[in-house]
mmCIF file with all atom_site columns, C-alpha atoms in Angstrom:
data_model
loop_
_atom_site.group_PDB
_atom_site.id
_atom_site.type_symbol
_atom_site.label_atom_id
_atom_site.label_alt_id
_atom_site.label_comp_id
_atom_site.label_asym_id
_atom_site.label_entity_id
_atom_site.label_seq_id
_atom_site.pdbx_PDB_ins_code
_atom_site.Cartn_x
_atom_site.Cartn_y
_atom_site.Cartn_z
_atom_site.occupancy
_atom_site.B_iso_or_equiv
_atom_site.pdbx_formal_charge
_atom_site.auth_seq_id
_atom_site.auth_comp_id
_atom_site.auth_asym_id
_atom_site.auth_atom_id
_atom_site.pdbx_PDB_model_num
ATOM 1   C CA . GLU Z 1 1   ? 12.504 -18.406 16.878 1.00 0.00 ? 129 GLU Z CA 1
ATOM 2   C CA . ASN Z 1 2   ? 16.164 -18.295 15.786 1.00 0.00 ? 130 ASN Z CA 1
ATOM 3   C CA . LEU Z 1 3   ? 17.045 -16.390 18.936 1.00 0.00 ? 131 LEU Z CA 1
ATOM 4   C CA . MET Z 1 4   ? 19.792 -17.123 21.447 1.00 0.00 ? 132 MET Z CA 1
ATOM 5   C CA . HIS Z 1 5   ? 18.776 -16.055 24.963 1.00 0.00 ? 133 HIS Z CA 1
ATOM 6   C CA . GLY Z 1 6   ? 22.402 -15.621 26.033 1.00 0.00 ? 134 GLY Z CA 1
ATOM 7   C CA . ASP Z 1 7   ? 21.783 -15.335 29.787 1.00 0.00 ? 135 ASP Z CA 1
ATOM 8   C CA . LEU Z 1 8   ? 19.985 -18.521 30.751 1.00 0.00 ? 136 LEU Z CA 1
ATOM 9   C CA . LYS Z 1 9   ? 20.109 -18.725 34.544 1.00 0.00 ? 137 LYS Z CA 1
ATOM 10  C CA . MET Z 1 10  ? 17.875 -19.254 37.577 1.00 0.00 ? 138 MET Z CA 1
ATOM 11  C CA . VAL Z 1 11  ? 16.791 -15.633 38.101 1.00 0.00 ? 139 VAL Z CA 1
ATOM 12  C CA . ASN Z 1 12  ? 15.694 -15.346 34.467 1.00 0.00 ? 140 ASN Z CA 1
ATOM 13  C CA . ILE Z 1 13  ? 13.158 -18.168 34.743 1.00 0.00 ? 141 ILE Z CA 1
ATOM 14  C CA . VAL Z 1 14  ? 9.905  -17.086 36.382 1.00 0.00 ? 142 VAL Z CA 1
ATOM 15  C CA . ARG Z 1 15  ? 6.479  -18.604 36.930 1.00 0.00 ? 143 ARG Z CA 1
ATOM 16  C CA . PHE Z 1 16  ? 3.554  -16.393 35.896 1.00 0.00 ? 144 PHE Z CA 1
ATOM 17  C CA . ARG Z 1 17  ? 0.550  -16.416 38.207 1.00 0.00 ? 145 ARG Z CA 1
ATOM 18  C CA . VAL Z 1 18  ? -1.861 -15.926 35.320 1.00 0.00 ? 146 VAL Z CA 1
ATOM 19  C CA . ASP Z 1 19  ? -1.360 -19.407 33.850 1.00 0.00 ? 147 ASP Z CA 1
ATOM 20  C CA . ASN Z 1 20  ? 1.182  -20.954 36.264 1.00 0.00 ? 148 ASN Z CA 1
ATOM 21  C CA . LYS Z 1 21  ? 3.662  -21.479 33.407 1.00 0.00 ? 149 LYS Z CA 1
ATOM 22  C CA . LEU Z 1 22  ? 7.425  -20.932 33.443 1.00 0.00 ? 150 LEU Z CA 1
ATOM 23  C CA . ARG Z 1 23  ? 8.819  -18.259 31.144 1.00 0.00 ? 151 ARG Z CA 1
ATOM 24  C CA . LEU Z 1 24  ? 12.215 -16.849 30.250 1.00 0.00 ? 152 LEU Z CA 1
ATOM 25  C CA . ILE Z 1 25  ? 12.705 -13.157 30.954 1.00 0.00 ? 153 ILE Z CA 1
ATOM 26  C CA . ASP Z 1 26  ? 15.474 -10.584 30.464 1.00 0.00 ? 154 ASP Z CA 1
ATOM 27  C CA . LEU Z 1 27  ? 16.469 -10.671 26.806 1.00 0.00 ? 155 LEU Z CA 1
ATOM 28  C CA . ASP Z 1 28  ? 19.223 -8.058  27.145 1.00 0.00 ? 156 ASP Z CA 1
ATOM 29  C CA . ALA Z 1 29  ? 21.867 -10.634 26.167 1.00 0.00 ? 157 ALA Z CA 1
ATOM 30  C CA . SER Z 1 30  ? 19.847 -12.197 23.363 1.00 0.00 ? 158 SER Z CA 1
ATOM 31  C CA . ALA Z 1 31  ? 21.045 -12.275 19.761 1.00 0.00 ? 159 ALA Z CA 1
ATOM 32  C CA . ARG Z 1 32  ? 19.648 -13.562 16.503 1.00 0.00 ? 160 ARG Z CA 1
ATOM 33  C CA . ILE Z 1 33  ? 21.008 -16.859 15.269 1.00 0.00 ? 161 ILE Z CA 1
ATOM 34  C CA . VAL Z 1 34  ? 22.119 -16.218 11.703 1.00 0.00 ? 162 VAL Z CA 1
ATOM 35  C CA . PRO Z 1 35  ? 23.215 -19.099 9.435  1.00 0.00 ? 163 PRO Z CA 1
ATOM 36  C CA . ILE Z 1 36  ? 26.861 -19.041 8.368  1.00 0.00 ? 164 ILE Z CA 1
ATOM 37  C CA . GLY Z 1 37  ? 27.028 -17.248 5.043  1.00 0.00 ? 165 GLY Z CA 1
ATOM 38  C CA . GLY Z 1 38  ? 24.010 -15.093 5.848  1.00 0.00 ? 166 GLY Z CA 1
ATOM 39  C CA . GLU Z 1 39  ? 23.799 -11.436 4.900  1.00 0.00 ? 167 GLU Z CA 1
ATOM 40  C CA . GLU Z 1 40  ? 24.777 -10.241 8.381  1.00 0.00 ? 168 GLU Z CA 1
ATOM 41  C CA . GLU Z 1 41  ? 26.619 -11.599 11.402 1.00 0.00 ? 169 GLU Z CA 1
ATOM 42  C CA . SER Z 1 42  ? 25.275 -11.865 14.939 1.00 0.00 ? 170 SER Z CA 1
ATOM 43  C CA . PHE Z 1 43  ? 27.540 -12.355 17.937 1.00 0.00 ? 171 PHE Z CA 1
ATOM 44  C CA . ALA Z 1 44  ? 27.234 -13.522 21.538 1.00 0.00 ? 172 ALA Z CA 1
ATOM 45  C CA . GLY Z 1 45  ? 28.727 -11.609 24.449 1.00 0.00 ? 173 GLY Z CA 1
ATOM 46  C CA . ASN Z 1 46  ? 27.517 -8.019  24.190 1.00 0.00 ? 174 ASN Z CA 1
ATOM 47  C CA . LYS Z 1 47  ? 25.826 -8.586  27.576 1.00 0.00 ? 175 LYS Z CA 1
ATOM 48  C CA . PHE Z 1 48  ? 26.802 -11.557 29.728 1.00 0.00 ? 176 PHE Z CA 1
ATOM 49  C CA . SER Z 1 49  ? 27.057 -13.397 33.029 1.00 0.00 ? 177 SER Z CA 1
ATOM 50  C CA . SER Z 1 50  ? 30.503 -14.970 32.730 1.00 0.00 ? 178 SER Z CA 1
ATOM 51  C CA . ALA Z 1 51  ? 29.934 -17.961 35.056 1.00 0.00 ? 179 ALA Z CA 1
ATOM 52  C CA . ILE Z 1 52  ? 27.248 -19.401 32.755 1.00 0.00 ? 180 ILE Z CA 1
ATOM 53  C CA . LEU Z 1 53  ? 29.194 -18.989 29.516 1.00 0.00 ? 181 LEU Z CA 1
ATOM 54  C CA . PRO Z 1 54  ? 30.796 -21.910 27.628 1.00 0.00 ? 182 PRO Z CA 1
ATOM 55  C CA . PRO Z 1 55  ? 34.568 -22.309 27.129 1.00 0.00 ? 183 PRO Z CA 1
ATOM 56  C CA . GLU Z 1 56  ? 34.577 -20.767 23.651 1.00 0.00 ? 184 GLU Z CA 1
ATOM 57  C CA . MET Z 1 57  ? 33.468 -17.435 25.167 1.00 0.00 ? 185 MET Z CA 1
ATOM 58  C CA . ILE Z 1 58  ? 36.577 -17.187 27.364 1.00 0.00 ? 186 ILE Z CA 1
ATOM 59  C CA . GLU Z 1 59  ? 39.857 -15.699 26.136 1.00 0.00 ? 187 GLU Z CA 1
ATOM 60  C CA . ARG Z 1 60  ? 43.268 -16.204 27.736 1.00 0.00 ? 188 ARG Z CA 1
ATOM 61  C CA . ILE Z 1 61  ? 45.691 -13.261 27.612 1.00 0.00 ? 189 ILE Z CA 1
ATOM 62  C CA . GLU Z 1 62  ? 49.375 -13.901 28.297 1.00 0.00 ? 190 GLU Z CA 1
ATOM 63  C CA . THR Z 1 63  ? 51.109 -10.672 27.216 1.00 0.00 ? 191 THR Z CA 1
ATOM 64  C CA . ASP Z 1 64  ? 51.095 -7.077  28.440 1.00 0.00 ? 192 ASP Z CA 1
ATOM 65  C CA . GLU Z 1 65  ? 50.557 -5.913  24.862 1.00 0.00 ? 193 GLU Z CA 1
ATOM 66  C CA . LYS Z 1 66  ? 47.265 -7.810  24.604 1.00 0.00 ? 194 LYS Z CA 1
ATOM 67  C CA . LEU Z 1 67  ? 46.163 -6.488  27.996 1.00 0.00 ? 195 LEU Z CA 1
ATOM 68  C CA . GLU Z 1 68  ? 46.869 -2.933  26.872 1.00 0.00 ? 196 GLU Z CA 1
ATOM 69  C CA . GLU Z 1 69  ? 45.021 -3.493  23.611 1.00 0.00 ? 197 GLU Z CA 1
ATOM 70  C CA . PHE Z 1 70  ? 42.018 -4.808  25.539 1.00 0.00 ? 198 PHE Z CA 1
ATOM 71  C CA . SER Z 1 71  ? 42.076 -1.842  27.946 1.00 0.00 ? 199 SER Z CA 1
ATOM 72  C CA . ARG Z 1 72  ? 42.204 0.657   25.072 1.00 0.00 ? 200 ARG Z CA 1
ATOM 73  C CA . TYR Z 1 73  ? 39.125 -0.915  23.494 1.00 0.00 ? 201 TYR Z CA 1
ATOM 74  C CA . TRP Z 1 74  ? 37.028 -0.272  26.643 1.00 0.00 ? 202 TRP Z CA 1
ATOM 75  C CA . VAL Z 1 75  ? 38.649 2.980   27.801 1.00 0.00 ? 203 VAL Z CA 1
ATOM 76  C CA . ASP Z 1 76  ? 35.700 5.267   27.001 1.00 0.00 ? 204 ASP Z CA 1
ATOM 77  C CA . GLU Z 1 77  ? 33.011 3.096   28.594 1.00 0.00 ? 205 GLU Z CA 1
ATOM 78  C CA . ASP Z 1 78  ? 31.401 3.763   31.980 1.00 0.00 ? 206 ASP Z CA 1
ATOM 79  C CA . GLU Z 1 79  ? 33.105 2.631   35.178 1.00 0.00 ? 207 GLU Z CA 1
ATOM 80  C CA . ASP Z 1 80  ? 30.688 -0.224  35.966 1.00 0.00 ? 208 ASP Z CA 1
ATOM 81  C CA . LEU Z 1 81  ? 31.103 -1.805  32.538 1.00 0.00 ? 209 LEU Z CA 1
ATOM 82  C CA . VAL Z 1 82  ? 34.885 -1.458  32.622 1.00 0.00 ? 210 VAL Z CA 1
ATOM 83  C CA . LYS Z 1 83  ? 34.883 -3.178  36.005 1.00 0.00 ? 211 LYS Z CA 1
ATOM 84  C CA . LYS Z 1 84  ? 32.676 -6.012  34.721 1.00 0.00 ? 212 LYS Z CA 1
ATOM 85  C CA . VAL Z 1 85  ? 34.832 -6.781  31.690 1.00 0.00 ? 213 VAL Z CA 1
ATOM 86  C CA . ALA Z 1 86  ? 38.157 -6.285  33.509 1.00 0.00 ? 214 ALA Z CA 1
ATOM 87  C CA . PRO Z 1 87  ? 40.682 -9.134  33.032 1.00 0.00 ? 215 PRO Z CA 1
ATOM 88  C CA . LYS Z 1 88  ? 40.872 -11.565 35.935 1.00 0.00 ? 216 LYS Z CA 1
ATOM 89  C CA . PRO Z 1 89  ? 44.369 -12.771 36.882 1.00 0.00 ? 217 PRO Z CA 1
ATOM 90  C CA . TYR Z 1 90  ? 45.055 -16.494 37.063 1.00 0.00 ? 218 TYR Z CA 1
ATOM 91  C CA . LYS Z 1 91  ? 47.747 -17.313 39.597 1.00 0.00 ? 219 LYS Z CA 1
ATOM 92  C CA . LYS Z 1 92  ? 49.830 -20.407 40.117 1.00 0.00 ? 220 LYS Z CA 1
ATOM 93  C CA . ARG Z 1 93  ? 52.214 -20.598 43.069 1.00 0.00 ? 221 ARG Z CA 1
ATOM 94  C CA . ARG Z 1 94  ? 51.411 -16.917 43.745 1.00 0.00 ? 222 ARG Z CA 1
ATOM 95  C CA . CYS Z 1 95  ? 52.650 -15.878 40.300 1.00 0.00 ? 223 CYS Z CA 1
ATOM 96  C CA . VAL Z 1 96  ? 50.275 -14.471 37.667 1.00 0.00 ? 224 VAL Z CA 1
ATOM 97  C CA . LYS Z 1 97  ? 50.400 -16.872 34.711 1.00 0.00 ? 225 LYS Z CA 1
ATOM 98  C CA . ALA Z 1 98  ? 47.696 -15.264 32.566 1.00 0.00 ? 226 ALA Z CA 1
ATOM 99  C CA . HIS Z 1 99  ? 44.558 -13.128 32.575 1.00 0.00 ? 227 HIS Z CA 1
ATOM 100 C CA . TYR Z 1 100 ? 41.124 -14.232 31.467 1.00 0.00 ? 228 TYR Z CA 1
ATOM 101 C CA . ILE Z 1 101 ? 38.374 -12.186 29.846 1.00 0.00 ? 229 ILE Z CA 1
ATOM 102 C CA . VAL Z 1 102 ? 35.011 -12.731 28.185 1.00 0.00 ? 230 VAL Z CA 1
ATOM 103 C CA . LYS Z 1 103 ? 34.891 -12.255 24.421 1.00 0.00 ? 231 LYS Z CA 1
ATOM 104 C CA . SER Z 1 104 ? 32.594 -9.292  24.765 1.00 0.00 ? 232 SER Z CA 1
ATOM 105 C CA . PHE Z 1 105 ? 32.198 -6.211  22.592 1.00 0.00 ? 233 PHE Z CA 1
ATOM 106 C CA . ARG Z 1 106 ? 30.784 -2.705  22.389 1.00 0.00 ? 234 ARG Z CA 1
ATOM 107 C CA . LYS Z 1 107 ? 28.064 -1.504  20.071 1.00 0.00 ? 235 LYS Z CA 1
ATOM 108 C CA . LYS Z 1 108 ? 27.730 1.826   18.298 1.00 0.00 ? 236 LYS Z CA 1
ATOM 109 C CA . GLU Z 1 109 ? 24.276 2.628   16.975 1.00 0.00 ? 237 GLU Z CA 1
ATOM 110 C CA . GLY Z 1 110 ? 23.400 -1.057  17.307 1.00 0.00 ? 238 GLY Z CA 1
ATOM 111 C CA . ILE Z 1 111 ? 26.400 -2.275  15.314 1.00 0.00 ? 239 ILE Z CA 1
ATOM 112 C CA . PRO Z 1 112 ? 29.276 -4.258  16.908 1.00 0.00 ? 240 PRO Z CA 1
ATOM 113 C CA . VAL Z 1 113 ? 32.535 -2.319  17.153 1.00 0.00 ? 241 VAL Z CA 1
ATOM 114 C CA . LEU Z 1 114 ? 35.177 -4.753  15.895 1.00 0.00 ? 242 LEU Z CA 1
ATOM 115 C CA . GLU Z 1 115 ? 38.140 -2.427  15.482 1.00 0.00 ? 243 GLU Z CA 1
ATOM 116 C CA . GLY Z 1 116 ? 40.610 -2.791  18.332 1.00 0.00 ? 244 GLY Z CA 1
ATOM 117 C CA . LEU Z 1 117 ? 39.362 -6.142  19.620 1.00 0.00 ? 245 LEU Z CA 1
ATOM 118 C CA . PRO Z 1 118 ? 42.253 -8.490  20.540 1.00 0.00 ? 246 PRO Z CA 1
ATOM 119 C CA . TYR Z 1 119 ? 40.168 -11.616 19.780 1.00 0.00 ? 247 TYR Z CA 1
ATOM 120 C CA . ASP Z 1 120 ? 37.597 -12.976 17.345 1.00 0.00 ? 248 ASP Z CA 1
ATOM 121 C CA . LEU Z 1 121 ? 33.969 -12.806 18.426 1.00 0.00 ? 249 LEU Z CA 1
ATOM 122 C CA . VAL Z 1 122 ? 31.776 -15.893 18.812 1.00 0.00 ? 250 VAL Z CA 1
ATOM 123 C CA . ARG Z 1 123 ? 28.698 -16.235 16.640 1.00 0.00 ? 251 ARG Z CA 1
ATOM 124 C CA . ALA Z 1 124 ? 25.363 -16.478 18.449 1.00 0.00 ? 252 ALA Z CA 1
ATOM 125 C CA . SER Z 1 125 ? 24.176 -20.087 18.515 1.00 0.00 ? 253 SER Z CA 1
ATOM 126 C CA . GLU Z 1 126 ? 21.939 -22.598 20.264 1.00 0.00 ? 254 GLU Z CA 1
ATOM 127 C CA . SER Z 1 127 ? 25.025 -24.299 21.699 1.00 0.00 ? 255 SER Z CA 1
ATOM 128 C CA . ILE Z 1 128 ? 25.682 -21.355 24.032 1.00 0.00 ? 256 ILE Z CA 1
ATOM 129 C CA . ASP Z 1 129 ? 22.215 -21.722 25.586 1.00 0.00 ? 257 ASP Z CA 1
ATOM 130 C CA . ALA Z 1 130 ? 22.695 -25.512 25.694 1.00 0.00 ? 258 ALA Z CA 1
ATOM 131 C CA . TRP Z 1 131 ? 25.800 -25.042 27.868 1.00 0.00 ? 259 TRP Z CA 1
ATOM 132 C CA . SER Z 1 132 ? 23.964 -22.665 30.218 1.00 0.00 ? 260 SER Z CA 1
ATOM 133 C CA . LEU Z 1 133 ? 21.093 -25.147 30.453 1.00 0.00 ? 261 LEU Z CA 1
ATOM 134 C CA . GLY Z 1 134 ? 23.595 -27.826 31.497 1.00 0.00 ? 262 GLY Z CA 1
ATOM 135 C CA . LEU Z 1 135 ? 24.921 -25.616 34.293 1.00 0.00 ? 263 LEU Z CA 1
ATOM 136 C CA . LEU Z 1 136 ? 21.377 -24.836 35.418 1.00 0.00 ? 264 LEU Z CA 1
ATOM 137 C CA . ALA Z 1 137 ? 20.490 -28.533 35.445 1.00 0.00 ? 265 ALA Z CA 1
ATOM 138 C CA . PHE Z 1 138 ? 23.612 -29.339 37.479 1.00 0.00 ? 266 PHE Z CA 1
ATOM 139 C CA . THR Z 1 139 ? 22.592 -26.782 40.109 1.00 0.00 ? 267 THR Z CA 1
ATOM 140 C CA . LEU Z 1 140 ? 19.004 -28.059 40.284 1.00 0.00 ? 268 LEU Z CA 1
ATOM 141 C CA . LEU Z 1 141 ? 20.189 -31.663 40.619 1.00 0.00 ? 269 LEU Z CA 1
ATOM 142 C CA . THR Z 1 142 ? 22.972 -31.096 43.160 1.00 0.00 ? 270 THR Z CA 1
ATOM 143 C CA . GLY Z 1 143 ? 22.151 -27.842 44.940 1.00 0.00 ? 271 GLY Z CA 1
ATOM 144 C CA . GLU Z 1 144 ? 25.613 -26.553 44.005 1.00 0.00 ? 272 GLU Z CA 1
ATOM 145 C CA . THR Z 1 145 ? 26.977 -24.207 41.356 1.00 0.00 ? 273 THR Z CA 1
ATOM 146 C CA . LEU Z 1 146 ? 29.461 -25.841 39.022 1.00 0.00 ? 274 LEU Z CA 1
ATOM 147 C CA . ILE Z 1 147 ? 31.473 -22.658 38.337 1.00 0.00 ? 275 ILE Z CA 1
ATOM 148 C CA . PRO Z 1 148 ? 32.363 -20.468 41.373 1.00 0.00 ? 276 PRO Z CA 1
ATOM 149 C CA . SER Z 1 149 ? 30.472 -17.212 40.906 1.00 0.00 ? 277 SER Z CA 1
ATOM 150 C CA . ASN Z 1 150 ? 29.405 -13.985 42.608 1.00 0.00 ? 278 ASN Z CA 1
ATOM 151 C CA . ARG Z 1 151 ? 25.868 -12.738 43.163 1.00 0.00 ? 279 ARG Z CA 1
ATOM 152 C CA . ASP Z 1 152 ? 25.713 -11.445 39.582 1.00 0.00 ? 280 ASP Z CA 1
ATOM 153 C CA . ASP Z 1 153 ? 26.596 -14.889 38.192 1.00 0.00 ? 281 ASP Z CA 1
ATOM 154 C CA . ASP Z 1 154 ? 29.984 -13.695 36.991 1.00 0.00 ? 282 ASP Z CA 1
ATOM 155 C CA . CYS Z 1 155 ? 33.090 -15.804 37.590 1.00 0.00 ? 283 CYS Z CA 1
ATOM 156 C CA . ALA Z 1 156 ? 34.365 -15.193 41.100 1.00 0.00 ? 284 ALA Z CA 1
ATOM 157 C CA . SER Z 1 157 ? 38.039 -15.291 40.125 1.00 0.00 ? 285 SER Z CA 1
ATOM 158 C CA . GLY Z 1 158 ? 40.624 -16.037 37.479 1.00 0.00 ? 286 GLY Z CA 1
ATOM 159 C CA . ASP Z 1 159 ? 40.626 -19.630 38.753 1.00 0.00 ? 287 ASP Z CA 1
ATOM 160 C CA . ALA Z 1 160 ? 36.929 -19.944 37.859 1.00 0.00 ? 288 ALA Z CA 1
ATOM 161 C CA . MET Z 1 161 ? 37.571 -18.602 34.360 1.00 0.00 ? 289 MET Z CA 1
ATOM 162 C CA . HIS Z 1 162 ? 40.548 -20.956 33.995 1.00 0.00 ? 290 HIS Z CA 1
ATOM 163 C CA . LEU Z 1 163 ? 38.246 -23.861 34.866 1.00 0.00 ? 291 LEU Z CA 1
ATOM 164 C CA . LEU Z 1 164 ? 35.992 -22.850 31.967 1.00 0.00 ? 292 LEU Z CA 1
ATOM 165 C CA . TYR Z 1 165 ? 38.803 -22.159 29.514 1.00 0.00 ? 293 TYR Z CA 1
ATOM 166 C CA . SER Z 1 166 ? 40.544 -25.473 30.224 1.00 0.00 ? 294 SER Z CA 1
ATOM 167 C CA . TRP Z 1 167 ? 37.326 -27.498 30.474 1.00 0.00 ? 295 TRP Z CA 1
ATOM 168 C CA . GLY Z 1 168 ? 37.919 -31.197 29.850 1.00 0.00 ? 296 GLY Z CA 1
ATOM 169 C CA . THR Z 1 169 ? 41.712 -31.111 30.088 1.00 0.00 ? 297 THR Z CA 1
ATOM 170 C CA . ARG Z 1 170 ? 41.530 -32.829 33.483 1.00 0.00 ? 298 ARG Z CA 1
ATOM 171 C CA . PRO Z 1 171 ? 38.923 -35.610 33.114 1.00 0.00 ? 299 PRO Z CA 1
ATOM 172 C CA . GLU Z 1 172 ? 39.381 -36.736 36.699 1.00 0.00 ? 300 GLU Z CA 1
ATOM 173 C CA . VAL Z 1 173 ? 38.129 -33.354 37.956 1.00 0.00 ? 301 VAL Z CA 1
ATOM 174 C CA . LEU Z 1 174 ? 35.002 -33.492 35.796 1.00 0.00 ? 302 LEU Z CA 1
ATOM 175 C CA . LYS Z 1 175 ? 34.347 -37.105 36.760 1.00 0.00 ? 303 LYS Z CA 1
ATOM 176 C CA . LYS Z 1 176 ? 34.375 -36.122 40.424 1.00 0.00 ? 304 LYS Z CA 1
ATOM 177 C CA . LEU Z 1 177 ? 32.003 -33.207 39.783 1.00 0.00 ? 305 LEU Z CA 1
ATOM 178 C CA . PHE Z 1 178 ? 29.528 -35.193 37.695 1.00 0.00 ? 306 PHE Z CA 1
ATOM 179 C CA . LYS Z 1 179 ? 29.421 -37.971 40.303 1.00 0.00 ? 307 LYS Z CA 1
ATOM 180 C CA . LYS Z 1 180 ? 27.430 -35.542 42.447 1.00 0.00 ? 308 LYS Z CA 1
ATOM 181 C CA . ILE Z 1 181 ? 24.490 -36.231 40.116 1.00 0.00 ? 309 ILE Z CA 1
ATOM 182 C CA . HIS Z 1 182 ? 23.120 -39.553 41.361 1.00 0.00 ? 310 HIS Z CA 1
ATOM 183 C CA . ASP Z 1 183 ? 20.607 -40.271 38.600 1.00 0.00 ? 311 ASP Z CA 1
ATOM 184 C CA . ASP Z 1 184 ? 22.358 -41.919 35.648 1.00 0.00 ? 312 ASP Z CA 1
ATOM 185 C CA . SER Z 1 185 ? 20.070 -40.479 32.962 1.00 0.00 ? 313 SER Z CA 1
ATOM 186 C CA . ALA Z 1 186 ? 20.268 -36.976 34.388 1.00 0.00 ? 314 ALA Z CA 1
ATOM 187 C CA . ARG Z 1 187 ? 24.064 -37.221 34.641 1.00 0.00 ? 315 ARG Z CA 1
ATOM 188 C CA . ASP Z 1 188 ? 24.277 -38.365 31.019 1.00 0.00 ? 316 ASP Z CA 1
ATOM 189 C CA . LEU Z 1 189 ? 22.152 -35.410 29.852 1.00 0.00 ? 317 LEU Z CA 1
ATOM 190 C CA . VAL Z 1 190 ? 24.201 -32.849 31.783 1.00 0.00 ? 318 VAL Z CA 1
ATOM 191 C CA . MET Z 1 191 ? 27.444 -34.297 30.451 1.00 0.00 ? 319 MET Z CA 1
ATOM 192 C CA . LYS Z 1 192 ? 26.142 -34.015 26.878 1.00 0.00 ? 320 LYS Z CA 1
ATOM 193 C CA . LEU Z 1 193 ? 25.110 -30.401 27.412 1.00 0.00 ? 321 LEU Z CA 1
ATOM 194 C CA . LEU Z 1 194 ? 28.496 -29.531 28.921 1.00 0.00 ? 322 LEU Z CA 1
ATOM 195 C CA . GLN Z 1 195 ? 30.693 -30.729 26.080 1.00 0.00 ? 323 GLN Z CA 1
ATOM 196 C CA . PHE Z 1 196 ? 33.807 -28.640 25.438 1.00 0.00 ? 324 PHE Z CA 1
ATOM 197 C CA . LYS Z 1 197 ? 33.216 -28.423 21.703 1.00 0.00 ? 325 LYS Z CA 1
ATOM 198 C CA . SER Z 1 198 ? 30.094 -26.476 20.834 1.00 0.00 ? 326 SER Z CA 1
ATOM 199 C CA . GLU Z 1 199 ? 29.282 -28.774 17.909 1.00 0.00 ? 327 GLU Z CA 1
ATOM 200 C CA . ASP Z 1 200 ? 29.115 -31.764 20.287 1.00 0.00 ? 328 ASP Z CA 1
ATOM 201 C CA . ARG Z 1 201 ? 26.292 -30.281 22.373 1.00 0.00 ? 329 ARG Z CA 1
ATOM 202 C CA . PRO Z 1 202 ? 22.704 -31.273 21.579 1.00 0.00 ? 330 PRO Z CA 1
#
């Protein structure tokens, strides 16, 4: 109750032999959902799979200063983590136009480290899981992944992260993608779950 799973994807849904019921596993990315104005804040993004995150979890960086600030924040972390959070370049006509990152963060003794972050963190909420559920439903209904990803369900490239960040700015692209869902009711549900604005998701 009042918990965001934060990593809702195919491999984290398993069927138990004992009662033949489906269950969610792997709560490493979970976070408590705290009402605005509560005594403490709870954020999404400490652990993540970037290809299942909603647009509000993606940050666009356009200056070298911001890139350097981001690199300094993660400089003391282990190599695998630094590689996972590394900015992905977005190219247009072979020129790098921007870099994209996930609004992630470090923890020290269980407390988020905010100093040095070049962006505001996103509060944990049901809407983040709603988005991931929409992506999962799209895959189950079409047999395709909506966001190009690698085997770890992270965005495969800066282009994939740009697709998330700019979600909805090219309606014709989304219309073409959603047409792959043949059932009208199912298509309507997926479209509602994949709204750009978090407050518009069910």
